[in-house]
Amino acid sequence: MTDNPLLEITDLQVTYSGRSLFGFGGKQFHAVKGATLSIRAGETLGLVGESGSGKSSIANAVLGLVKASSGSIRFGDVELASLKTRYPPAIRSQIQAVFQDPYSSLNPSMTVEAIVTEPLRVHTSMDRAERRARAVELLKLVSLSEEHLDRHPHQFSGGQRQRIAIASALALQPKLIVLDEPVSALDVSTQNQIINLLYERRAEFGIAYLMIAHDLALVHHISDRIAVMYLGHVVEEGPSDRVYHAPAHPYTRALLDAVPLLDPQAQRQRRTARKSAPASDAPRLSVSGCPYQNRCPHVMSRCRSEMPPAYAIDGGGTASCFLHATETCDTVRTAKDKESVVS
Ligand SMILES: Nc1ncnc2c1ncn2[C@@H]1O[C@H](COP(=O)(O)OP(=O)(O)O)[C@@H](O)[C@H]1O
Ligand SMILES: [Mg+2]
């Protein structure tokens, strides 16, 4: 790993224009409201948050599938946000993607060989025999084999289809793979197998991952850092272990609380504690202030009027929450400056 970020996203905004009754000119919908994130070479950033928080919009902006409405997306020396959405081949070969739905993301009329070798056909001068030989190697990397080459996607389970999608993503040895909820459609034991597979291939090839999930516990092991999104905002970011074991933003804590505990007594205690929390469960859009104010059990008056800045958190990273501010100052402070942290 080097210190220079491979991918550096700064103040990214993604806006969708709605349609009015008479065509275009309807209301704009702000799906991502100023996200700042970075990933170093070989590093995995877990991006988590509930459905609708803007995770896929960030993924698609990085992949050039949607246009950033403002902000910067730097990939190495290249400013992706200023490129046309169809990237030049040199960029496309370095950034690959795996999507959530293994049933619709693979072309049903193509054989596994054609799917896995498609990037090689487009981006290399390998002939058919060379591509087939490489396809066999790629299938081995995802624990499939030569006998699968001539089959079609419908002959495989969801987990096997994701293995095929991963083999295709690995074909060009990209620097970055964007994984948008790659295991959300799979059962729990298959999820773990695919996560382990991704982890091993990353270690082997030094690829960076932008790993999107709605379940923080699922990506904790594979991620070096974790960023948490809520309604278009990155509300917390930091080293994976710190975010998982000592979440600093009330929303991150709520996300972790949503994961069922194996111990029934602990689960009962948590349910009782949650019932007593004065939080509304409706994620109403706020006009000003903290995006989480309507669900937060710790909401204070300033949360309704001011947007909390990113405060440095002990153990690394930041959380955009006034619980981490001191009374007198509301600018970004270093962990050393901080006098008290309420949790
Ligand atoms: N093409 C689109 N047009 C309009 N709204 C969209 C479009 N894509 C996503 N959205 C909206 O943007 C918000 C964020 O969506 P998305 O980025 O898919 O979130 P996530 O991946 O976290 O579920 C959602 O409210 C969604 O309805
Ligand atoms: Mg999504």
Short mmCIF file of C-alpha atoms and ligand atoms in Angstrom, two decimals:
data_model
loop_
_atom_site.label_atom_id
_atom_site.label_comp_id
_atom_site.label_asym_id
_atom_site.label_seq_id
_atom_site.Cartn_x
_atom_site.Cartn_y
_atom_site.Cartn_z
CA MET A 1 0.00 0.00 0.00
CA THR A 2 1.17 3.51 -0.76
CA ASP A 3 0.14 6.67 1.01
CA ASN A 4 -1.25 8.36 -2.08
CA PRO A 5 -4.92 7.68 -2.51
CA LEU A 6 -5.84 5.56 -5.51
CA LEU A 7 -9.35 6.98 -5.45
CA GLU A 8 -10.11 10.32 -3.84
CA ILE A 9 -13.69 11.54 -3.74
CA THR A 10 -14.14 15.12 -2.56
CA ASP A 11 -17.46 16.89 -1.90
CA LEU A 12 -19.24 14.66 -4.37
CA GLN A 13 -22.84 15.52 -5.13
CA VAL A 14 -25.14 13.37 -7.24
CA THR A 15 -28.46 14.89 -8.23
CA TYR A 16 -31.25 13.28 -10.24
CA SER A 17 -33.61 15.52 -12.11
CA GLY A 18 -37.19 14.47 -11.76
CA ARG A 19 -39.76 14.89 -14.47
CA SER A 20 -42.63 17.28 -14.13
CA LEU A 21 -46.03 16.46 -15.57
CA PHE A 22 -45.09 18.18 -18.83
CA GLY A 23 -41.65 16.63 -19.31
CA PHE A 24 -38.34 17.76 -17.82
CA GLY A 25 -38.03 20.58 -15.35
CA GLY A 26 -39.38 18.73 -12.33
CA LYS A 27 -37.82 18.77 -8.87
CA GLN A 28 -34.20 17.83 -8.40
CA PHE A 29 -33.46 14.97 -6.03
CA HIS A 30 -30.16 15.16 -4.14
CA ALA A 31 -29.06 11.56 -3.63
CA VAL A 32 -25.47 12.37 -2.52
CA LYS A 33 -24.95 15.64 -0.67
CA GLY A 34 -21.21 16.26 -0.50
CA ALA A 35 -19.40 12.96 0.16
CA THR A 36 -15.65 12.89 0.83
CA LEU A 37 -13.93 9.49 0.83
CA SER A 38 -10.61 8.03 -0.20
CA ILE A 39 -9.15 4.59 -0.91
CA ARG A 40 -5.45 3.78 -1.13
CA ALA A 41 -4.00 1.17 -3.48
CA GLY A 42 -4.79 -2.32 -2.21
CA GLU A 43 -7.15 -1.03 0.46
CA THR A 44 -10.80 -1.94 1.05
CA LEU A 45 -13.27 0.78 1.97
CA GLY A 46 -16.58 -0.57 3.25
CA LEU A 47 -19.44 1.80 2.42
CA VAL A 48 -22.52 1.02 4.49
CA GLY A 49 -25.94 2.49 5.15
CA GLU A 50 -29.57 1.60 4.72
CA SER A 51 -31.32 1.41 1.38
CA GLY A 52 -31.71 4.80 -0.28
CA SER A 53 -28.77 6.43 1.53
CA GLY A 54 -26.87 7.06 -1.73
CA LYS A 55 -24.34 4.20 -1.80
CA SER A 56 -25.07 3.06 -5.35
CA SER A 57 -25.11 6.66 -6.53
CA ILE A 58 -21.50 6.99 -5.33
CA ALA A 59 -20.58 3.64 -6.92
CA ASN A 60 -22.17 4.64 -10.20
CA ALA A 61 -20.49 8.05 -10.19
CA VAL A 62 -17.10 6.33 -9.74
CA LEU A 63 -17.94 3.91 -12.58
CA GLY A 64 -19.06 6.74 -14.84
CA LEU A 65 -22.62 5.39 -14.99
CA VAL A 66 -24.04 8.60 -13.55
CA LYS A 67 -22.57 12.07 -13.76
CA ALA A 68 -21.40 13.87 -10.62
CA SER A 69 -23.32 17.15 -10.34
CA SER A 70 -20.40 18.66 -8.44
CA GLY A 71 -17.25 17.67 -6.60
CA SER A 72 -14.22 15.67 -7.62
CA ILE A 73 -13.47 11.97 -8.20
CA ARG A 74 -9.74 11.51 -8.71
CA PHE A 75 -8.43 8.11 -9.80
CA GLY A 76 -4.65 8.31 -9.67
CA ASP A 77 -3.88 11.40 -11.76
CA VAL A 78 -7.17 11.41 -13.64
CA GLU A 79 -10.18 13.55 -12.73
CA LEU A 80 -13.07 11.19 -13.48
CA ALA A 81 -15.78 13.72 -12.69
CA SER A 82 -14.76 15.84 -15.69
CA LEU A 83 -14.70 12.91 -18.13
CA LYS A 84 -17.60 11.96 -20.32
CA THR A 85 -19.54 9.18 -18.62
CA ARG A 86 -18.18 6.56 -21.02
CA TYR A 87 -14.61 6.38 -19.82
CA PRO A 88 -11.65 5.80 -22.18
CA PRO A 89 -10.47 2.15 -22.36
CA ALA A 90 -7.38 2.82 -20.21
CA ILE A 91 -9.65 3.82 -17.30
CA ARG A 92 -12.33 1.20 -17.93
CA SER A 93 -9.76 -1.59 -17.76
CA GLN A 94 -8.52 -0.40 -14.36
CA ILE A 95 -11.90 -0.02 -12.66
CA GLN A 96 -14.18 -3.03 -12.68
CA ALA A 97 -17.53 -3.68 -11.02
CA VAL A 98 -19.58 -6.47 -9.50
CA PHE A 99 -23.27 -5.74 -8.91
CA GLN A 100 -25.84 -7.03 -6.50
CA ASP A 101 -28.10 -9.17 -8.61
CA PRO A 102 -26.33 -12.26 -9.95
CA TYR A 103 -29.50 -13.16 -11.87
CA SER A 104 -29.69 -10.07 -14.05
CA SER A 105 -26.07 -8.90 -14.24
CA LEU A 106 -24.87 -11.77 -16.45
CA ASN A 107 -26.03 -11.95 -20.05
CA PRO A 108 -28.13 -15.17 -20.20
CA SER A 109 -27.29 -15.86 -23.85
CA MET A 110 -23.52 -15.83 -23.30
CA THR A 111 -21.44 -18.80 -22.16
CA VAL A 112 -19.27 -18.52 -19.08
CA GLU A 113 -16.25 -18.44 -21.37
CA ALA A 114 -17.68 -15.47 -23.28
CA ILE A 115 -18.60 -13.62 -20.06
CA VAL A 116 -15.25 -14.13 -18.36
CA THR A 117 -13.20 -13.35 -21.48
CA GLU A 118 -15.25 -10.34 -22.62
CA PRO A 119 -12.86 -7.82 -20.95
CA LEU A 120 -9.89 -9.61 -22.56
CA ARG A 121 -11.55 -9.43 -25.97
CA VAL A 122 -12.21 -5.70 -25.63
CA HIS A 123 -8.99 -4.59 -23.96
CA THR A 124 -6.23 -7.01 -25.03
CA SER A 125 -4.86 -8.48 -28.24
CA MET A 126 -5.09 -12.08 -26.97
CA ASP A 127 -6.40 -14.58 -29.50
CA ARG A 128 -9.26 -16.94 -28.77
CA ALA A 129 -7.07 -19.82 -27.53
CA GLU A 130 -5.13 -17.51 -25.22
CA ARG A 131 -8.36 -16.06 -23.87
CA ARG A 132 -9.78 -19.54 -23.21
CA ALA A 133 -6.62 -20.54 -21.37
CA ARG A 134 -6.82 -17.38 -19.29
CA ALA A 135 -10.52 -18.06 -18.60
CA VAL A 136 -9.58 -21.43 -17.10
CA GLU A 137 -7.09 -19.67 -14.79
CA LEU A 138 -9.70 -17.09 -13.84
CA LEU A 139 -12.30 -19.73 -13.03
CA LYS A 140 -9.78 -21.47 -10.77
CA LEU A 141 -9.33 -18.18 -8.89
CA VAL A 142 -13.01 -18.30 -7.96
CA SER A 143 -13.12 -22.06 -7.28
CA LEU A 144 -14.86 -22.98 -10.53
CA SER A 145 -13.25 -25.09 -13.26
CA GLU A 146 -12.77 -25.71 -16.96
CA GLU A 147 -15.90 -27.88 -17.14
CA HIS A 148 -18.01 -24.76 -16.47
CA LEU A 149 -16.69 -22.82 -19.48
CA ASP A 150 -19.35 -23.82 -22.00
CA ARG A 151 -22.37 -23.51 -19.70
CA HIS A 152 -24.81 -20.60 -19.45
CA PRO A 153 -25.64 -18.48 -16.37
CA HIS A 154 -29.02 -20.16 -15.75
CA GLN A 155 -27.19 -23.41 -15.00
CA PHE A 156 -25.60 -21.88 -11.89
CA SER A 157 -26.69 -20.92 -8.38
CA GLY A 158 -26.62 -17.28 -7.23
CA GLY A 159 -23.30 -17.79 -5.43
CA GLN A 160 -21.73 -19.42 -8.49
CA ARG A 161 -22.97 -16.57 -10.67
CA GLN A 162 -21.27 -14.07 -8.40
CA ARG A 163 -18.08 -16.15 -8.71
CA ILE A 164 -18.37 -15.84 -12.50
CA ALA A 165 -18.91 -12.05 -12.20
CA ILE A 166 -15.85 -11.80 -9.93
CA ALA A 167 -13.74 -13.86 -12.38
CA SER A 168 -14.70 -11.43 -15.13
CA ALA A 169 -13.88 -8.44 -12.90
CA LEU A 170 -10.44 -9.95 -12.17
CA ALA A 171 -9.63 -10.66 -15.83
CA LEU A 172 -7.69 -7.45 -16.49
CA GLN A 173 -6.09 -7.27 -13.04
CA PRO A 174 -7.75 -3.93 -12.29
CA LYS A 175 -6.56 -1.51 -9.62
CA LEU A 176 -10.06 -1.02 -8.23
CA ILE A 177 -13.19 -3.16 -8.08
CA VAL A 178 -16.45 -1.49 -7.12
CA LEU A 179 -18.61 -4.11 -5.42
CA ASP A 180 -22.18 -2.88 -5.03
CA GLU A 181 -23.85 -5.18 -2.48
CA PRO A 182 -22.27 -8.26 -4.11
CA VAL A 183 -23.64 -10.67 -1.51
CA SER A 184 -26.98 -9.10 -0.52
CA ALA A 185 -28.97 -11.49 -2.71
CA LEU A 186 -27.25 -14.61 -1.33
CA ASP A 187 -27.92 -16.82 1.69
CA VAL A 188 -25.72 -16.35 4.76
CA SER A 189 -23.29 -19.23 4.23
CA THR A 190 -22.80 -18.29 0.57
CA GLN A 191 -22.28 -14.67 1.62
CA ASN A 192 -19.38 -15.71 3.83
CA GLN A 193 -17.83 -17.84 1.09
CA ILE A 194 -17.94 -14.97 -1.40
CA ILE A 195 -16.56 -12.48 1.17
CA ASN A 196 -13.70 -14.88 1.94
CA LEU A 197 -13.02 -15.35 -1.76
CA LEU A 198 -12.87 -11.57 -2.30
CA TYR A 199 -10.58 -11.22 0.70
CA GLU A 200 -8.16 -13.85 -0.61
CA ARG A 201 -8.03 -12.48 -4.15
CA ARG A 202 -7.42 -8.99 -2.82
CA ALA A 203 -4.48 -10.19 -0.74
CA GLU A 204 -3.11 -12.04 -3.76
CA PHE A 205 -3.39 -9.25 -6.31
CA GLY A 206 -3.34 -6.07 -4.20
CA ILE A 207 -6.59 -4.79 -5.69
CA ALA A 208 -8.49 -2.01 -3.92
CA TYR A 209 -12.20 -2.53 -3.24
CA LEU A 210 -15.04 -0.12 -2.76
CA MET A 211 -17.24 -2.62 -0.95
CA ILE A 212 -20.86 -1.56 -0.54
CA ALA A 213 -23.25 -3.25 1.87
CA HIS A 214 -26.15 -2.38 4.10
CA ASP A 215 -24.81 -4.63 6.84
CA LEU A 216 -21.83 -3.24 8.72
CA ALA A 217 -21.03 -6.55 10.45
CA LEU A 218 -20.70 -8.26 7.07
CA VAL A 219 -18.03 -5.91 5.70
CA HIS A 220 -16.17 -5.32 8.93
CA HIS A 221 -13.73 -8.21 8.43
CA ILE A 222 -12.89 -7.42 4.84
CA SER A 223 -12.63 -3.63 5.20
CA ASP A 224 -9.63 -1.58 6.26
CA ARG A 225 -11.83 1.48 6.69
CA ILE A 226 -15.57 1.91 6.88
CA ALA A 227 -17.70 4.88 5.86
CA VAL A 228 -21.33 5.14 6.98
CA MET A 229 -23.93 6.98 4.90
CA TYR A 230 -27.28 8.37 5.94
CA LEU A 231 -29.61 10.22 3.55
CA GLY A 232 -26.86 11.28 1.16
CA HIS A 233 -24.32 12.22 3.84
CA VAL A 234 -21.22 10.37 5.07
CA VAL A 235 -21.93 10.62 8.81
CA GLU A 236 -18.96 8.61 10.08
CA GLU A 237 -15.71 7.25 8.67
CA GLY A 238 -12.72 5.52 10.18
CA PRO A 239 -10.61 2.39 10.65
CA SER A 240 -12.85 -0.66 10.40
CA ASP A 241 -12.22 -1.96 13.94
CA ARG A 242 -12.80 1.45 15.54
CA VAL A 243 -16.07 2.03 13.67
CA TYR A 244 -17.30 -1.50 14.42
CA HIS A 245 -16.27 -1.72 18.07
CA ALA A 246 -16.59 1.93 19.08
CA PRO A 247 -19.12 3.55 16.74
CA ALA A 248 -19.15 7.31 17.29
CA HIS A 249 -22.28 8.39 15.39
CA PRO A 250 -25.71 7.44 16.81
CA TYR A 251 -26.73 6.19 13.35
CA THR A 252 -23.75 3.81 13.19
CA ARG A 253 -24.77 2.48 16.60
CA ALA A 254 -28.32 1.96 15.36
CA LEU A 255 -27.01 0.11 12.29
CA LEU A 256 -25.00 -2.23 14.51
CA ASP A 257 -28.01 -2.69 16.80
CA ALA A 258 -30.02 -3.84 13.82
CA VAL A 259 -27.82 -6.93 13.53
CA PRO A 260 -29.46 -9.75 15.55
CA LEU A 261 -27.43 -10.92 18.54
CA LEU A 262 -26.87 -14.64 19.03
CA ASP A 263 -27.42 -14.41 22.79
CA PRO A 264 -31.22 -14.19 23.39
CA GLN A 265 -30.81 -12.34 26.72
CA ALA A 266 -28.60 -9.68 25.13
CA GLN A 267 -31.12 -9.38 22.31
CA ARG A 268 -33.99 -8.87 24.84
CA GLN A 269 -32.02 -6.22 26.74
CA ARG A 270 -31.31 -4.36 23.58
CA ARG A 271 -34.96 -4.45 22.52
CA THR A 272 -36.01 -2.96 25.89
CA ALA A 273 -33.36 -0.24 25.61
CA ARG A 274 -34.46 0.59 22.09
CA LYS A 275 -38.12 0.88 23.09
CA SER A 276 -37.18 3.54 25.65
CA ALA A 277 -35.21 5.59 23.13
CA PRO A 278 -37.26 8.67 22.13
CA ALA A 279 -36.46 8.27 18.46
CA SER A 280 -38.93 8.54 15.67
CA ASP A 281 -38.29 5.78 13.16
CA ALA A 282 -39.34 7.81 10.14
CA PRO A 283 -36.35 9.16 8.17
CA ARG A 284 -38.00 12.48 7.41
CA LEU A 285 -36.03 14.86 5.24
CA SER A 286 -34.93 17.85 7.24
CA VAL A 287 -34.74 21.35 5.91
CA SER A 288 -31.67 22.24 7.93
CA GLY A 289 -29.38 20.70 10.50
CA CYS A 290 -28.31 17.12 11.03
CA PRO A 291 -29.82 14.59 8.61
CA TYR A 292 -30.33 12.14 11.49
CA GLN A 293 -32.14 14.55 13.84
CA ASN A 294 -35.58 12.97 13.53
CA ARG A 295 -34.37 9.51 14.49
CA CYS A 296 -31.64 10.38 16.95
CA PRO A 297 -32.14 9.51 20.63
CA HIS A 298 -29.56 12.21 21.55
CA VAL A 299 -30.99 15.08 19.48
CA MET A 300 -30.17 18.57 20.83
CA SER A 301 -31.55 21.93 19.75
CA ARG A 302 -28.50 22.85 17.66
CA CYS A 303 -28.91 19.61 15.67
CA ARG A 304 -32.12 21.11 14.27
CA SER A 305 -30.46 24.23 12.92
CA GLU A 306 -26.78 23.50 12.25
CA MET A 307 -25.14 20.81 10.17
CA PRO A 308 -22.58 19.05 12.37
CA PRO A 309 -19.05 19.19 10.89
CA ALA A 310 -16.75 16.15 10.85
CA TYR A 311 -15.15 15.84 14.30
CA ALA A 312 -12.00 13.78 14.77
CA ILE A 313 -12.61 10.65 16.85
CA ASP A 314 -10.20 8.89 19.22
CA GLY A 315 -8.94 5.78 17.46
CA GLY A 316 -9.15 7.38 14.03
CA GLY A 317 -11.61 8.80 11.53
CA THR A 318 -14.41 11.30 11.98
CA ALA A 319 -18.06 11.53 12.96
CA SER A 320 -20.40 14.36 11.98
CA CYS A 321 -22.19 14.64 15.30
CA PHE A 322 -22.34 17.39 17.95
CA LEU A 323 -21.92 14.76 20.68
CA HIS A 324 -18.24 14.97 19.78
CA ALA A 325 -18.02 18.78 19.97
CA THR A 326 -17.01 20.76 22.99
CA GLU A 327 -19.43 23.46 24.23
CA THR A 328 -17.39 26.34 22.91
CA CYS A 329 -16.31 25.27 19.48
CA ASP A 330 -18.05 23.65 16.57
CA THR A 331 -15.24 23.44 14.04
CA VAL A 332 -13.27 20.31 13.22
CA ARG A 333 -11.06 19.46 16.18
CA THR A 334 -8.30 16.94 16.51
CA ALA A 335 -8.72 14.06 18.92
CA LYS A 336 -6.06 15.65 21.14
CA ASP A 337 -7.97 18.92 21.42
CA LYS A 338 -11.18 17.26 22.35
CA GLU A 339 -12.14 17.67 25.99
CA SER A 340 -15.06 15.32 26.28
CA VAL A 341 -16.92 12.79 24.27
CA VAL A 342 -20.44 11.90 25.28
CA SER A 343 -21.60 8.48 24.24
N1 LIG B 1 -31.94 7.24 -11.57
C1 LIG B 1 -32.54 7.78 -10.49
N2 LIG B 1 -33.48 8.76 -10.63
C2 LIG B 1 -34.05 9.32 -9.55
N3 LIG B 1 -33.77 8.99 -8.28
C3 LIG B 1 -32.86 8.03 -8.07
C4 LIG B 1 -32.19 7.37 -9.17
N4 LIG B 1 -31.33 6.46 -8.64
C5 LIG B 1 -31.46 6.55 -7.30
N5 LIG B 1 -32.37 7.47 -6.95
C6 LIG B 1 -32.75 7.86 -5.58
O1 LIG B 1 -31.58 8.32 -4.92
C7 LIG B 1 -31.55 7.86 -3.58
C8 LIG B 1 -30.29 7.10 -3.34
O2 LIG B 1 -30.33 5.91 -4.11
P1 LIG B 1 -29.12 4.90 -4.17
O3 LIG B 1 -27.87 5.63 -4.49
O4 LIG B 1 -29.53 3.78 -5.06
O5 LIG B 1 -29.05 4.40 -2.64
P2 LIG B 1 -28.57 3.02 -2.01
O6 LIG B 1 -27.68 2.34 -2.98
O7 LIG B 1 -27.89 3.42 -0.74
O8 LIG B 1 -29.82 2.23 -1.74
C9 LIG B 1 -32.82 7.03 -3.37
O9 LIG B 1 -33.78 7.84 -2.73
C10 LIG B 1 -33.22 6.67 -4.77
O10 LIG B 1 -34.64 6.54 -4.86
MG MG B 2 -27.79 0.44 -3.83
#
